[in-house]
Structures are given as structure tokens and as C-alpha cells.
Coordinates of C-alpha atoms and ligand atoms in Angstrom, one line a residue:
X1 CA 13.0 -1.1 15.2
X2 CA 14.8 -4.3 13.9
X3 CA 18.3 -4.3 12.6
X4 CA 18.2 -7.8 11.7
X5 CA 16.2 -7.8 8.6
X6 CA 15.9 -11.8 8.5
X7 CA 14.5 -11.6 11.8
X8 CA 12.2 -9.1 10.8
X9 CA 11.0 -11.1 8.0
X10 CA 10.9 -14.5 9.7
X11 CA 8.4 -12.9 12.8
X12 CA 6.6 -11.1 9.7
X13 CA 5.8 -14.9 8.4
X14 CA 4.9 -16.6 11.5
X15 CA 2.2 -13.8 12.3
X16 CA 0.7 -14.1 8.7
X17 CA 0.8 -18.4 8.9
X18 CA -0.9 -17.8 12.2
X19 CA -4.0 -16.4 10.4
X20 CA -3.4 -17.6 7.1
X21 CA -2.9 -21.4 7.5
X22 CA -3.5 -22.1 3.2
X23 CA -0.1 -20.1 2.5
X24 CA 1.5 -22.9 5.1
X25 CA 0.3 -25.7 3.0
X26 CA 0.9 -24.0 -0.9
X27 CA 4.7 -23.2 0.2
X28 CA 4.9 -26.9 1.6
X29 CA 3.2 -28.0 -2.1
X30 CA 5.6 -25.2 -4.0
X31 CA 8.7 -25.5 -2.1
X32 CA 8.5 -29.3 -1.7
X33 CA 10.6 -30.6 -4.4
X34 CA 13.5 -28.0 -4.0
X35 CA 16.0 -28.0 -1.4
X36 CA 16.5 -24.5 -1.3
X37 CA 13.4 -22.1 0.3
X38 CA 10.9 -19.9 -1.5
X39 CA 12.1 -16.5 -2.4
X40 CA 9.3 -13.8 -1.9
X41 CA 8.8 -11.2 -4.1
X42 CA 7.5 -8.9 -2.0
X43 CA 5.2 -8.6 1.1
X44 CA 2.4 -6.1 1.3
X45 CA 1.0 -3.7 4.6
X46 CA -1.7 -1.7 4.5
X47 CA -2.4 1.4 7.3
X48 CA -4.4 4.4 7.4
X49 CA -2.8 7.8 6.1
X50 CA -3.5 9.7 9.8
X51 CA -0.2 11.0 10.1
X52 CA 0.8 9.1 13.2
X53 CA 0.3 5.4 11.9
X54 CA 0.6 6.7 7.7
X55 CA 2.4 4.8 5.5
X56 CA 5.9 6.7 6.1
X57 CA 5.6 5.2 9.8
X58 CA 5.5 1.9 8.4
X59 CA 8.0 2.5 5.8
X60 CA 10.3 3.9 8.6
X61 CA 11.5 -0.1 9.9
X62 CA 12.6 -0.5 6.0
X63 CA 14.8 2.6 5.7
X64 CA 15.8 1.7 8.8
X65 CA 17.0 -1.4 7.3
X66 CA 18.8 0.0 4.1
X67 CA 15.5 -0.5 2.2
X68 CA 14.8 2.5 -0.5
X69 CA 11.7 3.9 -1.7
X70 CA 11.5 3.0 -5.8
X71 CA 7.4 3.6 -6.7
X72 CA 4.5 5.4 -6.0
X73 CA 0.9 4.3 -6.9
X74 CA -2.6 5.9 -7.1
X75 CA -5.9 3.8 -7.0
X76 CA -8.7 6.8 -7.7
X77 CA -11.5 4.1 -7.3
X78 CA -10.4 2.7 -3.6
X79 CA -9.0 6.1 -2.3
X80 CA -5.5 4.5 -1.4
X81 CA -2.3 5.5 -2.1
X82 CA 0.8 3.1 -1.9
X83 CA 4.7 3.1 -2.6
X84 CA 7.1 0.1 -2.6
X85 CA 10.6 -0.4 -1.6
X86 CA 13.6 -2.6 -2.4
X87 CA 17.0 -3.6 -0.7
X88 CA 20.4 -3.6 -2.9
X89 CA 20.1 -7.2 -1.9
X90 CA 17.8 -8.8 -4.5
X91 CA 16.6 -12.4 -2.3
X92 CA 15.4 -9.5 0.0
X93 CA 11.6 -8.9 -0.2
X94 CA 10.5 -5.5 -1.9
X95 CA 7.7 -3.8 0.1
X96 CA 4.5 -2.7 -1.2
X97 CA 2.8 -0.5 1.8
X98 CA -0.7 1.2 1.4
X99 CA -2.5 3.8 3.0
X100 CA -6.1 4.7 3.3
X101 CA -6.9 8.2 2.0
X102 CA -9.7 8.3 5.1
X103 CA -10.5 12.1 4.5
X104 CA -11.9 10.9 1.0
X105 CA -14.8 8.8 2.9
X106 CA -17.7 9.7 5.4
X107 CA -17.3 11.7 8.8
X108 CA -18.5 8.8 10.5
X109 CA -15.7 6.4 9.2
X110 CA -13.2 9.2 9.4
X111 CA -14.4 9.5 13.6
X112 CA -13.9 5.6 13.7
X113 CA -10.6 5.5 12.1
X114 CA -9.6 8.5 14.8
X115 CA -10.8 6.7 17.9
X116 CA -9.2 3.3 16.9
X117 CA -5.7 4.8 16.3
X118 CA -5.8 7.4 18.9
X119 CA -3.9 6.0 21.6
X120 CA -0.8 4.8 19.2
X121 CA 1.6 6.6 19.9
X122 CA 5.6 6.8 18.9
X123 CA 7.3 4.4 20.8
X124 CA 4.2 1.8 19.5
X125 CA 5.3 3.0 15.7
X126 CA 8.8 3.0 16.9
X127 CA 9.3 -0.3 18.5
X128 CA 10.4 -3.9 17.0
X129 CA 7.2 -5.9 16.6
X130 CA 5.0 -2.5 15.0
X131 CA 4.6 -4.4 12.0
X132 CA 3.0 -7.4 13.3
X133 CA 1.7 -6.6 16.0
X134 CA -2.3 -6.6 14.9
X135 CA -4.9 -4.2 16.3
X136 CA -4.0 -2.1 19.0
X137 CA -8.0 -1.7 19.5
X138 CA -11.2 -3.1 20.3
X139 CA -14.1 -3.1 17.5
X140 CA -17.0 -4.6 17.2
X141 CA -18.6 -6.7 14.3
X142 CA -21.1 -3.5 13.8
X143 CA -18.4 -1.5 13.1
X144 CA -16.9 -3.6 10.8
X145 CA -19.5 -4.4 8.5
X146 CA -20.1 0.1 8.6
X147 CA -16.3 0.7 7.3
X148 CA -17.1 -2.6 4.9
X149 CA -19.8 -0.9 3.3
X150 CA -17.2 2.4 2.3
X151 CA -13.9 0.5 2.2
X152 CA -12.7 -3.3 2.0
X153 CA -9.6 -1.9 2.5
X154 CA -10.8 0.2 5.9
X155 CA -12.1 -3.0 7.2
X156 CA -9.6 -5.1 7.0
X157 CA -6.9 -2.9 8.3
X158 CA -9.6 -1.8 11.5
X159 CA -9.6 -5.9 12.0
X160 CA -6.5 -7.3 11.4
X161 CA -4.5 -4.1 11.8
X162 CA -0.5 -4.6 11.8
X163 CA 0.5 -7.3 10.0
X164 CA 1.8 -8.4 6.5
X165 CA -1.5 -8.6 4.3
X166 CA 0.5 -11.1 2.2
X167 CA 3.7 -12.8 1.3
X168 CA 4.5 -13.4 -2.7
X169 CA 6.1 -16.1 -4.3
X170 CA 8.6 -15.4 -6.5
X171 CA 7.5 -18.0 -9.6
X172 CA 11.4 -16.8 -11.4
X173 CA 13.1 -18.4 -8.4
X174 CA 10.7 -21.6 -8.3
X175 CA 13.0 -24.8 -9.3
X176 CA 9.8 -26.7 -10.8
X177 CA 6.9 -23.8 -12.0
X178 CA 7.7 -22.4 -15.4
X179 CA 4.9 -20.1 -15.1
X180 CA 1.7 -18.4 -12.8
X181 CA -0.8 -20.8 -15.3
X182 CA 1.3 -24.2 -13.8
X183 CA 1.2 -22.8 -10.5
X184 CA -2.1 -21.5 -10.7
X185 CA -3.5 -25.3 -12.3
X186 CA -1.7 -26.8 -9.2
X187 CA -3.6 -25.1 -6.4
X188 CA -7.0 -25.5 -8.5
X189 CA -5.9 -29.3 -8.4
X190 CA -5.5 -29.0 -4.7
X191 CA -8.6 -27.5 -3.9
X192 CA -7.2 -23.6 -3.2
X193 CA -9.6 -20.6 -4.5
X194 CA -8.1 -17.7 -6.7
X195 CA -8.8 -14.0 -7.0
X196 CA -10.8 -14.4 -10.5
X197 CA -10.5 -10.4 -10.4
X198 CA -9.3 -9.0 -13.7
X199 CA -8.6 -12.7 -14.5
X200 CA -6.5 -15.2 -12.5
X201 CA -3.7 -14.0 -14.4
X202 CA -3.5 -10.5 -13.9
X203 CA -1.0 -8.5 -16.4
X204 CA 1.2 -9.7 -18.9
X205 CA 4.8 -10.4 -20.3
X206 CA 4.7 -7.0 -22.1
X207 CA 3.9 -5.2 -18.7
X208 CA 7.0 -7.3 -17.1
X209 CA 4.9 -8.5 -14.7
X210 CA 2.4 -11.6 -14.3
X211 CA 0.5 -12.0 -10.9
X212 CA -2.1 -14.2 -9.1
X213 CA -3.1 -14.8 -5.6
X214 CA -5.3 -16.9 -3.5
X215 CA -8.9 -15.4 -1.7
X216 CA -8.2 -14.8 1.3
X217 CA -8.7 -17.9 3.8
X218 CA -11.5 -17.2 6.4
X219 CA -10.4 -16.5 10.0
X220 CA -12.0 -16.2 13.2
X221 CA -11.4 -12.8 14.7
X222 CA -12.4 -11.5 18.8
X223 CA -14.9 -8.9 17.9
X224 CA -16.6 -7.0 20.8
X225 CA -19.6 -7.9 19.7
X226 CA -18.6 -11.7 19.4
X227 CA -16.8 -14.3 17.2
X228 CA -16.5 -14.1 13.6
X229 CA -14.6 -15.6 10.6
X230 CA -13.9 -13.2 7.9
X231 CA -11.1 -12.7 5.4
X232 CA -7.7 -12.8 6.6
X233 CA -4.4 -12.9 4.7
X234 CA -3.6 -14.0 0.8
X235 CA -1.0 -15.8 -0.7
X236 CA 0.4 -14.1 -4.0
X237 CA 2.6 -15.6 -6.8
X238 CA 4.4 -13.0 -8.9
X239 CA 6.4 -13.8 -12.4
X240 CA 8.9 -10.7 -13.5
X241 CA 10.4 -10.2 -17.0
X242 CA 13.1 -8.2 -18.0
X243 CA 13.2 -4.5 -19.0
X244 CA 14.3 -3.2 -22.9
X245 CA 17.7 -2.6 -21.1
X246 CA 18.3 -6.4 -20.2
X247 CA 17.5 -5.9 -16.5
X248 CA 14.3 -7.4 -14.1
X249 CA 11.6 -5.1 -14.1
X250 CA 11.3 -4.6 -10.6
X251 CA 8.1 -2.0 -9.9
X252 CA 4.2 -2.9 -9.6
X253 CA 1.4 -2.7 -12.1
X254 CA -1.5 -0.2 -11.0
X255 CA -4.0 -1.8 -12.7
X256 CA -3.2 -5.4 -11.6
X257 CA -2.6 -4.3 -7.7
X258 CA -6.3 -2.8 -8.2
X259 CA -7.3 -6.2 -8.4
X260 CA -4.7 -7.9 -6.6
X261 CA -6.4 -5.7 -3.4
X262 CA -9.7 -7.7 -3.9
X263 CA -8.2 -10.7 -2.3
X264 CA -9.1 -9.5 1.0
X265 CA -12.7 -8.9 0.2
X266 CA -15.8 -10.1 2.1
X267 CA -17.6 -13.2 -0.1
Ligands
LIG301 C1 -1.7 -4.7 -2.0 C2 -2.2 -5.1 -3.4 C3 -1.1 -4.8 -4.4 C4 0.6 -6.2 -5.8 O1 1.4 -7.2 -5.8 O2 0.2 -5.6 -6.8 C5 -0.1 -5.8 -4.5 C6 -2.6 -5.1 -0.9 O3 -3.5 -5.9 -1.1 O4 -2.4 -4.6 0.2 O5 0.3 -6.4 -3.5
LIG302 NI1 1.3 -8.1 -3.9

């Protein structure tokens, strides 16, 4: 495991740029006319709930890190079940990880979700680059488009595997967006596509918490079966307003990370 969270982060980003070359370009067009970086809200996993690669494995490099767990979310429709973390230090990303609830879904994808992670083992969880290190398995397009027709979710993880599923502007620390509208406006003028899901805005002031995010870009992946482009990794911009008591409301909305999810899904 890392104990240098920056380095963590840093080899977190280049893996997600690597397959998600938009996010490259909007944080060139966001960041551009500030001389300080972006600061990300969060970042986002996603894994399958078999104990030996289940969410708590994941979460295990953050605690490791001084990172505490703050949340818990339920998504009854999608069969996932996520929790997210924060640092004392608030430039440091939270973390929103999710896990598949596979016994919810077919024997057959619970039998391909058991033969992919099979041979993972501890010192795979345990070791620095886990959480971008991608697939530890072979699949094939057929396979794919099977867990696709259960779960986007269970497709996407079996293809892309470990990796952050997204990084998250934080529009409060943006020198030149006042809010997810102007920033949304400016990557419609640019030519980007957003998750229309629950509206490009999704949530409000009142919940403390205004999101958007990008469709996924399209990215060739190595199937067994041959080459193919399908979605990869978002980019999400997040605005946060303050609690009753006077300080940042920090959590997730369930009902906008319902949507937020559909970012990743096949078009
Ligand atoms: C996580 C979706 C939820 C948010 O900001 O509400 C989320 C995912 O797509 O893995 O990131
Ligand atoms: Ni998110």
C-alpha cells in the first residue's frame, strides 16, 4: 500500500487520463485561467462485493492513509452498495467506493464474476498500484455484452477493472465557474456530451449538493474475442453548500449518484 497519498492520487490520474483523454482536455479548459490546480472533490471505484476484492479491500489503501469512513449508500434498483471517505485534510479527495451485490443477479453472472477474480489474491489487494492496476483477467466481448444485459455496473468493472471510474471537480474551488450551469454551458460550447440522467444538473442547493458529469468517452479495450471501443471513464463537476450549522455539507446524494452511475453506460 502507498503512504504517500499525493503519489497515490497522481498515479490514480495518469491511469484514468490514459483511458479518458476528454477529462485531459476539460481540466486544461477549466484550470486554464488559474494559476493554482483543480481541486477534486472526490474520486469514485467500483468492485465486486466477493469478499476478497469487496469494497473494504479497496477502502483498506485509504485507512491506510488516515482516510475515515463518513457514509453509507443503498441503490435497491442497481444492487450496489457504496460508502465514502474523507481525510482531516479538506484539498484531499473524499472517496466514493462501490460494490456489486453479485448474489442479487443470475448464477451465470455470479460463476463469471468468481472465475474472473479467482486468482486475486492478498498481496494483489495488498500491494501499491491495486487501485489502478485494471483487470487482472481475460474476457471476451461475449461476456461482456452477458453481464451488460444484468448490470452496467458488472460490465464495466469485468472490463476496466481497477481503476478510478472518475475524478470530480470541485466547482467551490474553481477561480472562474460560479456554478455547474456555467461549467456545464462551457463543455456544451466545446463540443463535450453530458449525462442528461435526472437532468444535467442533478440535485439542488437545498440538498447541499449540485452535480454533473460527462458520458463516458469511448475506449478501445483488448477483448479475447477482439477490439472494441466502449465506455471508459467520466469526468464529474460537483458544487457543495453549507450545512444549517455553517459548515460544507460533505456526504453524497443517493438519488443523484443513482444517476451519476449512468455515465458509464453503453449508448
Ligand atoms: C459512482 C457514482 C456516484 C457521485 O458523485 O454521486 C458518484 C460511480 O459511478 O461509480 O460518484
Ligand atoms: Ni462522483
Amino acid at each position: 500500500m502507498h503512504n504517500n497519498v499525493n503519489e497515490l492520487f497522481s498515479n490514480l490520474w495518469q491511469n484514468y487520463l490514459a483511458v479518458t483523454p476528454s477529462a485531459e482536455k476539460i481540466h486544461k479548459i477549466l484550470g486554464s485561467t488559474q494559476s493554482n490546480d483543480i481541486i477534486n472533490d472526490h474520486i469514485a471505484l467500483r468492485t465486486f462485493n466477493t469478499s476478497h476484492v469487496g469494497l473494504d479491500v479497496l477502502a483498506a489503501h485509504f485507512k491506510n492513509l488516515n482516510y475515515k469512513e463518513c457514509g453509507e449508500y443503498h441503490f435497491a434498483s442497481k444492487n450496489l452498495y457504496s460508502k465514502h471517505f474523507e481525510h482531516e485534510d479538506p484539498t484531499l479527495p473524499k472517496v466514493f467506493i462501490s460494490e456489486l451485490l453479485t448474489e442479487k443477479f443470475s448464477p451465470e453472472l455470479q460463476k463469471i464474476v468468481r472465475d474472473i477474480t479467482a486468482d486475486i489474491n492478498d498481496s494483489v489487494t495488498s500491494a501499491d498500484n491495486f487501485l489502478y492496476s485494471g483487470t487482472h483477467w481475460d474476457i471476451s466481448y461475449l461476456t461482456y455484452q452477458k453481464l451488460l444485459k444484468e448490470s452496467e455496473f458488472a460490465a464495466w468493472v469485468a472490463a476496466w477493472g481497477y481503476r478510478a471510474n472518475h475524478f470530480t471537480v470541485s466547482n467551490n474551488h474553481l477561480h472562474n465557474f460560479d456554478s455547474i450551469e456555467e461549467i456545464n454551458q462551457t463543455l456544451k460550447n466545446n463540443g463535450f456530451e453530458l449525462n442528461g440522467a435526472g437532468g444535467e444538473i442533478k440535485g439542488s442547493p437545498q440538498e447541499m449538493l449540485e452535480q454533473s458529469s460527462t458520458l463516458a468517452d469511448l475506449h478501445p479495450i483488448i477483448f479475447s474475442d477482439g477490439v472494441k471501443n466502449i465506455p471508459s471513464c467520466f469526468y464529474e463537476f460537483a458544487k457543495r453548500y453549507p450545512k444549517p450549522d455553517g459548515n460544507m455539507f460533505t456526504g453524497f446524494v443517493t438519488q443523484s449518484a443513482d444517476k451519476i452511475f449512468e455515465s458509464t453506460n453503453v449508448r
